CSV table of C-alpha atoms in Angstrom, one decimal:
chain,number,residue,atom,x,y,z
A,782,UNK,CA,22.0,-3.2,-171.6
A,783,UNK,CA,25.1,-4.9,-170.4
A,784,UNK,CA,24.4,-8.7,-168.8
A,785,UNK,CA,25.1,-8.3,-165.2
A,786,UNK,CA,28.3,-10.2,-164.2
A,787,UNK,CA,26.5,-12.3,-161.2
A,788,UNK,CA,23.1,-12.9,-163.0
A,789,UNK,CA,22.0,-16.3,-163.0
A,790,UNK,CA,21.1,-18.3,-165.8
A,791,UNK,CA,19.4,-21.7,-166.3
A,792,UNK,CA,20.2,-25.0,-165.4
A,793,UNK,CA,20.4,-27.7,-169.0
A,794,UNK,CA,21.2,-31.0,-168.9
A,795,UNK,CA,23.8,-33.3,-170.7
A,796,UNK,CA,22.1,-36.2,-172.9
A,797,UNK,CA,23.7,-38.4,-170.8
A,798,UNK,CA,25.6,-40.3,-174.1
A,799,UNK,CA,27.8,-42.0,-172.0
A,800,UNK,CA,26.2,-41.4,-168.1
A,801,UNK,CA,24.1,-40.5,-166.1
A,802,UNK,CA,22.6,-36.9,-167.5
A,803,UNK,CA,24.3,-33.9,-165.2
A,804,UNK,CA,23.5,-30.7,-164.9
A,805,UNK,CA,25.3,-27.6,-166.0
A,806,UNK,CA,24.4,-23.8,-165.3
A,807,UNK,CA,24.6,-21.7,-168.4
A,808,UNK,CA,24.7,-17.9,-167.3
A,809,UNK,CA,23.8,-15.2,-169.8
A,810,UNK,CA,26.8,-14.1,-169.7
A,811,UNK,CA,27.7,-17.4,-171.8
A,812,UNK,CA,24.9,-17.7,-173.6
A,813,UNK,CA,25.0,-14.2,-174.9
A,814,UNK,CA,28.7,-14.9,-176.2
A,815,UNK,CA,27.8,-18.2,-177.9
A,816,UNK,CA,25.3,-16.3,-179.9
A,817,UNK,CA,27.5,-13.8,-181.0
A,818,UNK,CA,30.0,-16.8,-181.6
A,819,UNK,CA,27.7,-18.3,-183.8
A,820,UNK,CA,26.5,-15.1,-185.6
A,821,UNK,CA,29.6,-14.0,-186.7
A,822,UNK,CA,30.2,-17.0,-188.2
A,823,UNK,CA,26.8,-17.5,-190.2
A,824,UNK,CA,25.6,-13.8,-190.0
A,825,UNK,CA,22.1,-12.6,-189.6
A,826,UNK,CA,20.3,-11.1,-192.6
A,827,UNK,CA,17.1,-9.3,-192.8
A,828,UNK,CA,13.7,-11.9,-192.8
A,829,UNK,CA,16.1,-15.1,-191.2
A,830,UNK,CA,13.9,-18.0,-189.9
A,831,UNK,CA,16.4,-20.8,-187.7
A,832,UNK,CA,14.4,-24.1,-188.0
A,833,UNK,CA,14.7,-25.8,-184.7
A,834,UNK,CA,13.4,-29.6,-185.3
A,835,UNK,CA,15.3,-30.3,-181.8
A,836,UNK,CA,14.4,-30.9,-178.3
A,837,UNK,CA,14.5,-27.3,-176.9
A,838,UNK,CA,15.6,-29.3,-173.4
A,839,UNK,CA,18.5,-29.6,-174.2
A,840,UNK,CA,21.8,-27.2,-175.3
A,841,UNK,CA,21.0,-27.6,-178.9
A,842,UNK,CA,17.4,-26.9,-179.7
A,843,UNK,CA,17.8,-24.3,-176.7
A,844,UNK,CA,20.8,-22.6,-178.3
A,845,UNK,CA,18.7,-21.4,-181.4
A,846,UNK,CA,16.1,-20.2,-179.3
A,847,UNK,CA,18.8,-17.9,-177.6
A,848,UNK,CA,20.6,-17.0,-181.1
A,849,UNK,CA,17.3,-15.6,-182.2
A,850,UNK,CA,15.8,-14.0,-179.2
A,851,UNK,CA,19.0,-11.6,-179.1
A,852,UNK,CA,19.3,-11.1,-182.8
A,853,UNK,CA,15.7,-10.5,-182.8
A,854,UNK,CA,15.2,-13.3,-185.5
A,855,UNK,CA,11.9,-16.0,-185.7
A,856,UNK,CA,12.6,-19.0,-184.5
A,857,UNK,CA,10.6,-22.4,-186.0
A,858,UNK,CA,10.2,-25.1,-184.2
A,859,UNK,CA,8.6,-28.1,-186.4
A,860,UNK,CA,9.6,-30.9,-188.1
A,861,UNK,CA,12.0,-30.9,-191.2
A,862,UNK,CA,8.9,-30.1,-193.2
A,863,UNK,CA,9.4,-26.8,-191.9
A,864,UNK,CA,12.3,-25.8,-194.0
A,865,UNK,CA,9.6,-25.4,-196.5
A,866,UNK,CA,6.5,-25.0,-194.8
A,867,UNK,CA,7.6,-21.6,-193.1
A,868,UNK,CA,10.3,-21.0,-196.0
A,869,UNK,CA,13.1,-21.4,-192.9
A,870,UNK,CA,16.8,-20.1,-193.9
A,871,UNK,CA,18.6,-21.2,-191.6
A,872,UNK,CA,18.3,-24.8,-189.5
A,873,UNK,CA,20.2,-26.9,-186.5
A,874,UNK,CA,20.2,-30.7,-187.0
A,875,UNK,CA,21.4,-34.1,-185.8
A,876,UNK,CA,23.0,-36.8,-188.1
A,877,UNK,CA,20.1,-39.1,-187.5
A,878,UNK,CA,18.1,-36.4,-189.4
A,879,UNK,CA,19.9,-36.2,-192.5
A,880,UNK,CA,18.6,-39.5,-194.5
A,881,UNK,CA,15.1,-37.9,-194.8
A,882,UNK,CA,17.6,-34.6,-196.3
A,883,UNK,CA,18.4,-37.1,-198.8
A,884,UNK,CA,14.9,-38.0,-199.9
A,885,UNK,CA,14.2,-34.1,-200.8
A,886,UNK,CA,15.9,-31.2,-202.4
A,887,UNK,CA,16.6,-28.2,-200.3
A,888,UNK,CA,14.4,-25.0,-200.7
A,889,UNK,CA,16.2,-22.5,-202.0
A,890,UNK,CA,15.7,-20.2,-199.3
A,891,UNK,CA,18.0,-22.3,-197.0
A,892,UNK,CA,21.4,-20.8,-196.6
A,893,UNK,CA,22.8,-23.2,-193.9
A,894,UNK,CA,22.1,-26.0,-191.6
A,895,UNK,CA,24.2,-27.0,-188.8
A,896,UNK,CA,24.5,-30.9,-188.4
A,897,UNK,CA,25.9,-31.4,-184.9
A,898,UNK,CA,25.7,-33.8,-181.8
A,899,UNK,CA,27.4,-36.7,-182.8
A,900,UNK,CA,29.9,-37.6,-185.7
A,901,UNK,CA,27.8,-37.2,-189.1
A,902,UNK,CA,28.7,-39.9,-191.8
A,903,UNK,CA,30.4,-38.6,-195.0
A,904,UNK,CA,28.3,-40.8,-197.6
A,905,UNK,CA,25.0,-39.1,-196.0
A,906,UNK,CA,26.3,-35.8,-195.9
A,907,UNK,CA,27.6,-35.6,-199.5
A,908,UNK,CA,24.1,-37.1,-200.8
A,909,UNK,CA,22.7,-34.7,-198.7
A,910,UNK,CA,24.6,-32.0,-200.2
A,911,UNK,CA,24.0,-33.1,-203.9
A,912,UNK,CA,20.5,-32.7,-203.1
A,913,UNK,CA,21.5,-28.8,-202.5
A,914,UNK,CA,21.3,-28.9,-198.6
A,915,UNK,CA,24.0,-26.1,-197.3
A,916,UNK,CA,25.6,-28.2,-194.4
A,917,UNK,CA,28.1,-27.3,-191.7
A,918,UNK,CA,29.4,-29.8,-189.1
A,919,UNK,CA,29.7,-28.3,-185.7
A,920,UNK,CA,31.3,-30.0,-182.4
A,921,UNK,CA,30.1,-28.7,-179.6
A,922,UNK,CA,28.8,-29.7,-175.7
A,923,UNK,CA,26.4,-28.2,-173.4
A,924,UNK,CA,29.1,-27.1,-171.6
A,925,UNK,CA,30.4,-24.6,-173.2
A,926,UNK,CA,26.8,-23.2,-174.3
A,927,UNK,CA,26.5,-25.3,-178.0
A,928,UNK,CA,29.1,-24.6,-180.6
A,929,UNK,CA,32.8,-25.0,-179.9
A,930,UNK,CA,34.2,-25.3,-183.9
A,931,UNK,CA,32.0,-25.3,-186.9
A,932,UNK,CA,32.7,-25.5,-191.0
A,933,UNK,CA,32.9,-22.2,-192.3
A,934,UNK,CA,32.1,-23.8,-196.1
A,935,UNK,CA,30.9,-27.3,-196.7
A,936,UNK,CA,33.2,-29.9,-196.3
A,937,UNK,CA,36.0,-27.2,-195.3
A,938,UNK,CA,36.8,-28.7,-192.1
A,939,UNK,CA,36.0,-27.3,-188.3
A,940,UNK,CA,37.3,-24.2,-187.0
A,941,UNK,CA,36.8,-23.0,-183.7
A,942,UNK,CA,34.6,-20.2,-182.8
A,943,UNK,CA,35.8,-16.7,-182.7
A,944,UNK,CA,36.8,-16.2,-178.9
A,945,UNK,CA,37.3,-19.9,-178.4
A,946,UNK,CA,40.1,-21.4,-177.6
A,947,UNK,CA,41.1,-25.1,-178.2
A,948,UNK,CA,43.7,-27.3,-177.5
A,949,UNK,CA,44.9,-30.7,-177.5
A,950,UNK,CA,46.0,-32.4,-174.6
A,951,UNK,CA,49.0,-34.5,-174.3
A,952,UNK,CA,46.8,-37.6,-173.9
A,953,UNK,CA,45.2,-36.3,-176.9
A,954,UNK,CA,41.7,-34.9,-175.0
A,955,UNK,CA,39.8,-31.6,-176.0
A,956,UNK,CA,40.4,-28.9,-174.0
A,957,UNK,CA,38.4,-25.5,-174.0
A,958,UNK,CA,38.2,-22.3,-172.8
A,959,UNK,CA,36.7,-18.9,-173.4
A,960,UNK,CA,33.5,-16.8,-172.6
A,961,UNK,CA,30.9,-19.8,-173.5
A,962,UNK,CA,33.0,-21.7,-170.8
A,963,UNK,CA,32.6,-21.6,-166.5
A,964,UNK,CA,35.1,-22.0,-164.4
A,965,UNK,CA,38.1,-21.2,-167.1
A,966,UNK,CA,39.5,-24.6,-169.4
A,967,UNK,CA,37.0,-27.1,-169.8
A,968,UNK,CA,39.0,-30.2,-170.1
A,969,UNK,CA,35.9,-32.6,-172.4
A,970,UNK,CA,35.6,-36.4,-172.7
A,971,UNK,CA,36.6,-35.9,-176.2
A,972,UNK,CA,39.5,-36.9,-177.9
A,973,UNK,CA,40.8,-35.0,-180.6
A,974,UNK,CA,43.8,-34.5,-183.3
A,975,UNK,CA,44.6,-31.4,-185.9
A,976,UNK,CA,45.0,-31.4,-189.6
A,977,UNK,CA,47.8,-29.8,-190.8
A,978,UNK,CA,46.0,-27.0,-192.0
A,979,UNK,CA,44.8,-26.6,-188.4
A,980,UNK,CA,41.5,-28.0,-188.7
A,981,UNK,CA,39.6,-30.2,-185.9
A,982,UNK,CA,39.3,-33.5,-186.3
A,983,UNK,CA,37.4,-34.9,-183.3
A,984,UNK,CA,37.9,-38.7,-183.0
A,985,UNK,CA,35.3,-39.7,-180.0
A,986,UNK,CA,34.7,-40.0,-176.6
A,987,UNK,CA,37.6,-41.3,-174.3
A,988,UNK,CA,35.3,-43.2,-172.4
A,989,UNK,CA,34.2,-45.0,-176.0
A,990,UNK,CA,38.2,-46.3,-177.1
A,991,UNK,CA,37.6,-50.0,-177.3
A,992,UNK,CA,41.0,-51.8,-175.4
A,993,UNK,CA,41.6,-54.9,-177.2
A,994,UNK,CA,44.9,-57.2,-176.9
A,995,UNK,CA,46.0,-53.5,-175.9
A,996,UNK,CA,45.5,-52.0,-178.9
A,997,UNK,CA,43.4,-48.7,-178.8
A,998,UNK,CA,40.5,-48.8,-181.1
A,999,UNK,CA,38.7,-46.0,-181.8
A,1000,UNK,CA,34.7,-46.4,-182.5
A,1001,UNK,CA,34.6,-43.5,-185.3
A,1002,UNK,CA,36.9,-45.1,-187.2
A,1003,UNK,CA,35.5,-48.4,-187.7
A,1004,UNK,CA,32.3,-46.8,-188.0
A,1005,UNK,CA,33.5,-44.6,-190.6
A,1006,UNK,CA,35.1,-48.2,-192.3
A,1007,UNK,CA,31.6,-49.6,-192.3
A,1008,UNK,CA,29.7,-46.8,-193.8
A,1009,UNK,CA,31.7,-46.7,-196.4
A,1010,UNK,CA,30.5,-50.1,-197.8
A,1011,UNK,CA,27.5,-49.3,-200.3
A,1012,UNK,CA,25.4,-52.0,-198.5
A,1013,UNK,CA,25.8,-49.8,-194.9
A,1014,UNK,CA,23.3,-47.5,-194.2
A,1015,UNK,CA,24.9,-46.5,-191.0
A,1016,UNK,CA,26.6,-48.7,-187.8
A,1017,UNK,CA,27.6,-48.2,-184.1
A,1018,UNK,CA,30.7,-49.7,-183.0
A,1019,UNK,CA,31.3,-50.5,-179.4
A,1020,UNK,CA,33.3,-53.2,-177.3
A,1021,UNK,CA,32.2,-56.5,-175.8
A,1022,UNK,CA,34.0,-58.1,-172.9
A,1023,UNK,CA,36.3,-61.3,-174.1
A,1024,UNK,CA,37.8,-63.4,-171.8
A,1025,UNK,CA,40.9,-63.5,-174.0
A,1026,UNK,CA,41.1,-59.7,-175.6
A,1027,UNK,CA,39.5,-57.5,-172.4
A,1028,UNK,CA,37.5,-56.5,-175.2
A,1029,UNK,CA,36.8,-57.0,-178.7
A,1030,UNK,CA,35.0,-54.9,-181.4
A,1031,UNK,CA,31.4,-55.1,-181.8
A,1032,UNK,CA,28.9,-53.2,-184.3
A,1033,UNK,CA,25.7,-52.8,-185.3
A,1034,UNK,CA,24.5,-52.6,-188.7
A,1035,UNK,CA,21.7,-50.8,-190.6
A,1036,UNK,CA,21.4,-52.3,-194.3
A,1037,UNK,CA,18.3,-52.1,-195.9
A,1038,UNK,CA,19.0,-54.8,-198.9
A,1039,UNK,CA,21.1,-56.8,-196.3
A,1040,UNK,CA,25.2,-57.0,-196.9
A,1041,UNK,CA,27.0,-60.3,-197.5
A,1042,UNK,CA,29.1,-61.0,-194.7
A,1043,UNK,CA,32.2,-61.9,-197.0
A,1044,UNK,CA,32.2,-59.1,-199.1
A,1045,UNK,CA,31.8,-56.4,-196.2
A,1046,UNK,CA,34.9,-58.1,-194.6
A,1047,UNK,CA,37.3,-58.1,-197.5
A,1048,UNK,CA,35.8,-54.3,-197.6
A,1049,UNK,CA,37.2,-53.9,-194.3
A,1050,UNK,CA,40.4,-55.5,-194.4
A,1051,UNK,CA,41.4,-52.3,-196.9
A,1052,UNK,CA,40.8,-50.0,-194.5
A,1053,UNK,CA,41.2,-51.5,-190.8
A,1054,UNK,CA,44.1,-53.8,-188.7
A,1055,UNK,CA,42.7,-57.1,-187.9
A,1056,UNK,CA,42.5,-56.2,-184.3
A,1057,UNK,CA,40.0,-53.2,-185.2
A,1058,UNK,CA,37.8,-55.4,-187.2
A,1059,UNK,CA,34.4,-56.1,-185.7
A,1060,UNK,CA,34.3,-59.7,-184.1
A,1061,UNK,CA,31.0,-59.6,-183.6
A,1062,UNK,CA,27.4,-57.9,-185.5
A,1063,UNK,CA,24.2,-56.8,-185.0
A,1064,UNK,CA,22.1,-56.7,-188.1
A,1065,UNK,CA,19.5,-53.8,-187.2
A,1066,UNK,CA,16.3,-52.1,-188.7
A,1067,UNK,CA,17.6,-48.3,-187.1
A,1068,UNK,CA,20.4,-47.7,-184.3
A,1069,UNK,CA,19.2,-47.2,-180.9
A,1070,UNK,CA,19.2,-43.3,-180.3
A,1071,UNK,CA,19.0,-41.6,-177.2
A,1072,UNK,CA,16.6,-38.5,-176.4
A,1073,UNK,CA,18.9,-35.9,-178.0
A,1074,UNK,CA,19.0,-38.1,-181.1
A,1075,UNK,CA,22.4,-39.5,-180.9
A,1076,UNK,CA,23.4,-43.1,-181.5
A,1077,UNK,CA,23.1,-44.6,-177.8
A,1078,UNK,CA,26.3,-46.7,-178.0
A,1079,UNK,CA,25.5,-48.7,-174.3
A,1080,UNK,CA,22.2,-49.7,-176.2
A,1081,UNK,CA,23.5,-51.1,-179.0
A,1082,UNK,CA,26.4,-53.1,-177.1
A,1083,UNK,CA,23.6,-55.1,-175.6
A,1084,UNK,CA,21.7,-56.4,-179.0
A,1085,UNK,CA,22.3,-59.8,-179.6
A,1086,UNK,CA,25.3,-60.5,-182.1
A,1087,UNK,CA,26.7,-63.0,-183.8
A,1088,UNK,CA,30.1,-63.9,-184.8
A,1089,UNK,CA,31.5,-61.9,-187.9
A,1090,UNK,CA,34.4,-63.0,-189.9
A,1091,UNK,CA,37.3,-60.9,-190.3
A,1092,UNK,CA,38.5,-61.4,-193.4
């Protein structure tokens, strides 16, 4: 039966990354054309179980819930264990999940997993994939009901949904619109760029850019920088207030055999301007993650640092 055009929905938080959690009213109207979004992407075969290791509270965990009740599909929620514990084909994930991918091979009943939520690091994904785990990065917000551009392929770059429309903004912020959206162009806290094969590339939140000596420094990047390094497990980079700078670059670390400070510097100094050079570290047993499982950047700007040389 056709979804009535004034039925109401429910009401899902935001995880509240960068504020104060808000509320936003997802109709049926959008949730029913997210799921088709997402299904003509992936598909739906006969005997598909969507493991859902995610709070169901909020717009990603909830979203497979809805994918499934209208395709008529099982839904699992459990643990990662349940990838092979109920033989699940299909799975939604966040990038804090995907080290304990890389301490076991994927079933081989598992077709796809979406990794979404935050940025995803590139050395965890690819060991991830060499252990035979199908992944596809997403971008997405609550909203506009979940999914806004996922990889059709690994590694093949985002691509927005059927039906969804994308744009960048002069001052370089994601704007969206379509059926998954209320109230017609959605203009996010994200900044964004294209490839030139028209892929999205999403750089952050605006709210995130670090000003320092008036040079725009964006977190991803430095935090991209850092992984890099073998010794670097993960980081979070954020800005500290300097008297001199308005702000300069600060970052926790995760590195399990420890990292000498000299060698990770000259590592930078390949890849980043002085000015986007962390001035200041955190050595860390795990980032600081908020409920949704994202890297809670406020949380980690308040661990105590200490001054890092920038090569």
């Amino acid at each position: 039966a056709a979804v009535p055009a004034g039925a109401r929905g429910l009401v899902v938080f935001t995880s509240g990354t960068t504020g104060a959690p808000k509320p936003v009213e997802l109709t049926p109207r959008m949730l029913f054309a997210s799921a088709t979004a997402s299904a003509s992407v992936l598909g739906w075969r006969d005997g598909d179980r969507w493991l859902c290791p995610l709070p169901v509270a909020h717009v990603g965990g909830l979203s497979v819930i809805t994918r499934c009740v209208i395709a008529r599909a099982t839904a699992v929620i459990d643990d990662l264990d349940g990838f092979e514990r109920h033989r699940a084909t299909l799975g939604s994930i966040v990038p804090a999940q995907l080290p304990a991918l890389c301490d076991r091979d994927a079933p081989p009943a598992v077709r796809a997993v979406l990794v979404g939520g935050a940025a995803a690091p590139e050395r965890l994904l690819a060991r991830a994939r060499a252990r035979g785990w199908p992944l596809l990065r997403t971008y997405g917000m609550t909203e506009a009901c979940s999914q806004v551009a996922t990889e059709r392929a690994p590694g093949a770059g985002l691509r927005p949904l059927p039906g969804i429309d994308v744009r960048i903004a002069s001052d370089g912020r994601i704007e969206v619109s379509g059926p998954t959206v209320a109230g017609g162009r959605l203009r996010t806290g994200d900044l964004g760029r294209w490839t030139a094969d028209g892929g999205l590339v999403v750089l952050g939140r605006a709210d995130d850019v670090i000003v320092t000596g008036g040079e725009n420094v964006h977190p991803a990047l430095v935090e991209d920088a850092l992984r890099s390094h073998p010794a670097i497990a993960d980081a979070c980079a954020f800005g500290l207030p300097d008297e001199r700078w308005g702000q300069i670059v600060g970052a926790a670390i995760v590195a399990p055999a420890g990292v000498d400070d000299a060698d990770l510097a000259e590592h930078l100094g390949r890849s980043l301007p002085a000015f986007a050079r962390p001035r200041r570290v955190a050595l860390v047993d795990a980032l600081p993650l908020t409920a949704a499982g994202k890297a809670d950047r406020r949380a980690a700007a308040r661990l105590s640092t200490r001054p890092f040389p920038r090569g």
